[in-house]
Amino acid sequence: MQEIHPTAVIEAGAVLGEDVKVGPFCMVGPNVVLGDNVELVSHVVVAGHTSIGARTRIFPFASIGHQPQDLKYAGEETRLEIGQDNQIREHVTMNPGTAGGGGLTKVGDQCLFMASSHVGHDCKVGNNAILANNATLAGHVEVEDFVIFGGLSAVRQWCRIGAHSIIGGLTGVEFDVIPFGSVIGDRARLHGLNLIGLKRRNYSRDEIHALRHAYKDIFEGDTGTLRERAAKARETYEGREGVQQLTDFLLVEGDRRFCTPRKGAEG
């Protein structure tokens, strides 16, 4: 049974699933789809072509689906898709895509967006991500699964953030962050592996051991380029899932730059 507060505004055309709760002073636009058991606590605005997955809760003063913060946006029809079982806290903002970025911003399942965090246009956020208070993603950022962003961190447009990595508080990320990486600093520098995260995700001692050795070979080696060292590590640790994931990320085609332990960013 739906529970719609009398002060809420649900525009004609909106689609609400079973047992949806819409609290006081919320506004839901005509092209919005709310999945089963979604809850808008109060003073939430959901606009645009936005879909929100089952059991997601959105807290007061969140602004979801309003037009992208991009001067190139010309009113084209673009989308925002939010998955299931997310917690979207107070004052969070999420924008839909743009024509230049594929027209879609997408958020996975079981994520936590703490107060005043932001997901910019054309971002792709995986599952189980955590954005602490005031963490911000610029446009076109790709975030893989189980990433944690510290408070007041910020990611520059077009960056990729690898799975199981952790971004320290007050850190500005300018370049790609490797899977399992730990970065910190006013301009992000790689400070080793996210060992706590690896243990929490039940990676075996042998897998963690292999990752530590591969990390040392790649980022502390003194011969060849980073790509060459990554290719060699891929062969050396063949069959190690974590190392393969790390090297796949580094060996992606294109002119990418990566956060490294040294000054600058190696490509």
PDB file of N, CA and C in Angstrom, residues 62-106:
ATOM      1  N   ALA A  62      17.382  16.246  -0.599  1.00  0.00           N
ATOM      2  CA  ALA A  62      18.138  15.700  -1.726  1.00  0.00           C
ATOM      3  C   ALA A  62      17.497  16.186  -3.028  1.00  0.00           C
ATOM      4  N   SER A  63      18.346  16.450  -4.029  1.00  0.00           N
ATOM      5  CA  SER A  63      17.891  16.901  -5.338  1.00  0.00           C
ATOM      6  C   SER A  63      18.379  15.896  -6.373  1.00  0.00           C
ATOM      7  N   ILE A  64      17.460  15.135  -6.914  1.00  0.00           N
ATOM      8  CA  ILE A  64      17.794  13.984  -7.751  1.00  0.00           C
ATOM      9  C   ILE A  64      17.205  14.172  -9.154  1.00  0.00           C
ATOM     10  N   GLY A  65      18.068  14.193 -10.169  1.00  0.00           N
ATOM     11  CA  GLY A  65      17.588  14.171 -11.539  1.00  0.00           C
ATOM     12  C   GLY A  65      17.409  15.504 -12.232  1.00  0.00           C
ATOM     13  N   HIS A  66      17.717  16.609 -11.543  1.00  0.00           N
ATOM     14  CA  HIS A  66      17.652  17.900 -12.228  1.00  0.00           C
ATOM     15  C   HIS A  66      18.746  18.005 -13.281  1.00  0.00           C
ATOM     16  N   GLN A  67      18.612  18.936 -14.198  1.00  0.00           N
ATOM     17  CA  GLN A  67      19.467  19.000 -15.374  1.00  0.00           C
ATOM     18  C   GLN A  67      20.943  19.079 -15.004  1.00  0.00           C
ATOM     19  N   PRO A  68      21.811  18.545 -15.858  1.00  0.00           N
ATOM     20  CA  PRO A  68      23.245  18.512 -15.568  1.00  0.00           C
ATOM     21  C   PRO A  68      23.824  19.905 -15.371  1.00  0.00           C
ATOM     22  N   GLN A  69      24.859  19.970 -14.559  1.00  0.00           N
ATOM     23  CA  GLN A  69      25.579  21.221 -14.337  1.00  0.00           C
ATOM     24  C   GLN A  69      26.695  21.337 -15.387  1.00  0.00           C
ATOM     25  N   ASP A  70      26.275  21.462 -16.627  1.00  0.00           N
ATOM     26  CA  ASP A  70      27.181  21.477 -17.767  1.00  0.00           C
ATOM     27  C   ASP A  70      26.651  22.512 -18.747  1.00  0.00           C
ATOM     28  N   LEU A  71      27.470  23.510 -19.067  1.00  0.00           N
ATOM     29  CA  LEU A  71      27.018  24.580 -19.948  1.00  0.00           C
ATOM     30  C   LEU A  71      26.709  24.094 -21.355  1.00  0.00           C
ATOM     31  N   LYS A  72      27.225  22.922 -21.715  1.00  0.00           N
ATOM     32  CA  LYS A  72      26.949  22.370 -23.046  1.00  0.00           C
ATOM     33  C   LYS A  72      25.573  21.718 -23.120  1.00  0.00           C
ATOM     34  N   TYR A  73      24.955  21.484 -21.981  1.00  0.00           N
ATOM     35  CA  TYR A  73      23.645  20.831 -21.977  1.00  0.00           C
ATOM     36  C   TYR A  73      22.616  21.757 -22.625  1.00  0.00           C
ATOM     37  N   ALA A  74      21.872  21.217 -23.595  1.00  0.00           N
ATOM     38  CA  ALA A  74      20.930  22.038 -24.370  1.00  0.00           C
ATOM     39  C   ALA A  74      19.494  21.538 -24.248  1.00  0.00           C
ATOM     40  N   GLY A  75      19.191  20.857 -23.170  1.00  0.00           N
ATOM     41  CA  GLY A  75      17.821  20.421 -22.938  1.00  0.00           C
ATOM     42  C   GLY A  75      17.486  19.065 -23.516  1.00  0.00           C
ATOM     43  N   GLU A  76      18.491  18.336 -24.009  1.00  0.00           N
ATOM     44  CA  GLU A  76      18.219  17.021 -24.594  1.00  0.00           C
ATOM     45  C   GLU A  76      17.718  16.044 -23.521  1.00  0.00           C
ATOM     46  N   GLU A  77      16.969  15.037 -23.973  1.00  0.00           N
ATOM     47  CA  GLU A  77      16.423  14.048 -23.047  1.00  0.00           C
ATOM     48  C   GLU A  77      17.515  13.066 -22.636  1.00  0.00           C
ATOM     49  N   THR A  78      17.890  13.077 -21.380  1.00  0.00           N
ATOM     50  CA  THR A  78      18.901  12.167 -20.850  1.00  0.00           C
ATOM     51  C   THR A  78      18.376  11.547 -19.571  1.00  0.00           C
ATOM     52  N   ARG A  79      19.104  10.562 -19.035  1.00  0.00           N
ATOM     53  CA  ARG A  79      18.542   9.748 -17.959  1.00  0.00           C
ATOM     54  C   ARG A  79      19.472   9.651 -16.744  1.00  0.00           C
ATOM     55  N   LEU A  80      18.839   9.335 -15.627  1.00  0.00           N
ATOM     56  CA  LEU A  80      19.526   8.976 -14.381  1.00  0.00           C
ATOM     57  C   LEU A  80      18.900   7.679 -13.889  1.00  0.00           C
ATOM     58  N   GLU A  81      19.732   6.651 -13.705  1.00  0.00           N
ATOM     59  CA  GLU A  81      19.250   5.371 -13.207  1.00  0.00           C
ATOM     60  C   GLU A  81      19.947   5.060 -11.884  1.00  0.00           C
ATOM     61  N   ILE A  82      19.159   4.830 -10.856  1.00  0.00           N
ATOM     62  CA  ILE A  82      19.664   4.518  -9.523  1.00  0.00           C
ATOM     63  C   ILE A  82      19.176   3.125  -9.154  1.00  0.00           C
ATOM     64  N   GLY A  83      20.072   2.283  -8.661  1.00  0.00           N
ATOM     65  CA  GLY A  83      19.742   0.896  -8.385  1.00  0.00           C
ATOM     66  C   GLY A  83      18.983   0.689  -7.092  1.00  0.00           C
ATOM     67  N   GLN A  84      19.078  -0.530  -6.575  1.00  0.00           N
ATOM     68  CA  GLN A  84      18.296  -0.949  -5.413  1.00  0.00           C
ATOM     69  C   GLN A  84      19.084  -0.784  -4.108  1.00  0.00           C
ATOM     70  N   ASP A  85      18.323  -0.630  -3.022  1.00  0.00           N
ATOM     71  CA  ASP A  85      18.870  -0.701  -1.653  1.00  0.00           C
ATOM     72  C   ASP A  85      19.938   0.349  -1.379  1.00  0.00           C
ATOM     73  N   ASN A  86      19.774   1.527  -1.968  1.00  0.00           N
ATOM     74  CA  ASN A  86      20.707   2.616  -1.700  1.00  0.00           C
ATOM     75  C   ASN A  86      20.192   3.504  -0.580  1.00  0.00           C
ATOM     76  N   GLN A  87      21.128   4.150   0.100  1.00  0.00           N
ATOM     77  CA  GLN A  87      20.813   5.163   1.101  1.00  0.00           C
ATOM     78  C   GLN A  87      21.362   6.491   0.578  1.00  0.00           C
ATOM     79  N   ILE A  88      20.471   7.449   0.342  1.00  0.00           N
ATOM     80  CA  ILE A  88      20.853   8.750  -0.208  1.00  0.00           C
ATOM     81  C   ILE A  88      20.483   9.800   0.827  1.00  0.00           C
ATOM     82  N   ARG A  89      21.493  10.352   1.467  1.00  0.00           N
ATOM     83  CA  ARG A  89      21.242  11.188   2.638  1.00  0.00           C
ATOM     84  C   ARG A  89      20.989  12.653   2.269  1.00  0.00           C
ATOM     85  N   GLU A  90      20.908  13.484   3.319  1.00  0.00           N
ATOM     86  CA  GLU A  90      20.473  14.863   3.169  1.00  0.00           C
ATOM     87  C   GLU A  90      21.360  15.665   2.199  1.00  0.00           C
ATOM     88  N   HIS A  91      20.698  16.451   1.359  1.00  0.00           N
ATOM     89  CA  HIS A  91      21.353  17.410   0.455  1.00  0.00           C
ATOM     90  C   HIS A  91      22.209  16.757  -0.626  1.00  0.00           C
ATOM     91  N   VAL A  92      22.050  15.473  -0.853  1.00  0.00           N
ATOM     92  CA  VAL A  92      22.771  14.827  -1.960  1.00  0.00           C
ATOM     93  C   VAL A  92      22.221  15.332  -3.285  1.00  0.00           C
ATOM     94  N   THR A  93      23.104  15.506  -4.268  1.00  0.00           N
ATOM     95  CA  THR A  93      22.685  15.877  -5.619  1.00  0.00           C
ATOM     96  C   THR A  93      23.196  14.841  -6.606  1.00  0.00           C
ATOM     97  N   MET A  94      22.336  14.451  -7.543  1.00  0.00           N
ATOM     98  CA  MET A  94      22.692  13.536  -8.631  1.00  0.00           C
ATOM     99  C   MET A  94      22.096  14.064  -9.917  1.00  0.00           C
ATOM    100  N   ASN A  95      22.896  14.153 -10.961  1.00  0.00           N
ATOM    101  CA  ASN A  95      22.451  14.707 -12.233  1.00  0.00           C
ATOM    102  C   ASN A  95      22.390  13.639 -13.318  1.00  0.00           C
ATOM    103  N   PRO A  96      21.477  13.786 -14.275  1.00  0.00           N
ATOM    104  CA  PRO A  96      21.424  12.854 -15.404  1.00  0.00           C
ATOM    105  C   PRO A  96      22.585  13.088 -16.365  1.00  0.00           C
ATOM    106  N   GLY A  97      22.630  12.277 -17.423  1.00  0.00           N
ATOM    107  CA  GLY A  97      23.715  12.363 -18.383  1.00  0.00           C
ATOM    108  C   GLY A  97      23.567  13.530 -19.343  1.00  0.00           C
ATOM    109  N   THR A  98      24.513  13.597 -20.279  1.00  0.00           N
ATOM    110  CA  THR A  98      24.480  14.586 -21.353  1.00  0.00           C
ATOM    111  C   THR A  98      24.657  13.853 -22.673  1.00  0.00           C
ATOM    112  N   ALA A  99      24.306  14.523 -23.769  1.00  0.00           N
ATOM    113  CA  ALA A  99      24.449  13.908 -25.085  1.00  0.00           C
ATOM    114  C   ALA A  99      25.905  13.554 -25.359  1.00  0.00           C
ATOM    115  N   GLY A 100      26.818  14.399 -24.914  1.00  0.00           N
ATOM    116  CA  GLY A 100      28.232  14.162 -25.157  1.00  0.00           C
ATOM    117  C   GLY A 100      28.830  13.033 -24.347  1.00  0.00           C
ATOM    118  N   GLY A 101      28.117  12.567 -23.333  1.00  0.00           N
ATOM    119  CA  GLY A 101      28.632  11.502 -22.482  1.00  0.00           C
ATOM    120  C   GLY A 101      27.841  10.215 -22.551  1.00  0.00           C
ATOM    121  N   GLY A 102      26.962  10.094 -23.538  1.00  0.00           N
ATOM    122  CA  GLY A 102      26.166   8.886 -23.684  1.00  0.00           C
ATOM    123  C   GLY A 102      24.755   9.007 -23.152  1.00  0.00           C
ATOM    124  N   GLY A 103      24.450  10.102 -22.472  1.00  0.00           N
ATOM    125  CA  GLY A 103      23.074  10.362 -22.050  1.00  0.00           C
ATOM    126  C   GLY A 103      22.613   9.646 -20.805  1.00  0.00           C
ATOM    127  N   LEU A 104      23.528   9.033 -20.062  1.00  0.00           N
ATOM    128  CA  LEU A 104      23.117   8.242 -18.901  1.00  0.00           C
ATOM    129  C   LEU A 104      24.085   8.414 -17.739  1.00  0.00           C
ATOM    130  N   THR A 105      23.537   8.733 -16.581  1.00  0.00           N
ATOM    131  CA  THR A 105      24.243   8.602 -15.305  1.00  0.00           C
ATOM    132  C   THR A 105      23.659   7.381 -14.612  1.00  0.00           C
ATOM    133  N   LYS A 106      24.530   6.493 -14.116  1.00  0.00           N
ATOM    134  CA  LYS A 106      24.036   5.229 -13.552  1.00  0.00           C
ATOM    135  C   LYS A 106      24.698   4.937 -12.217  1.00  0.00           C
TER     136      LYS A 106
END
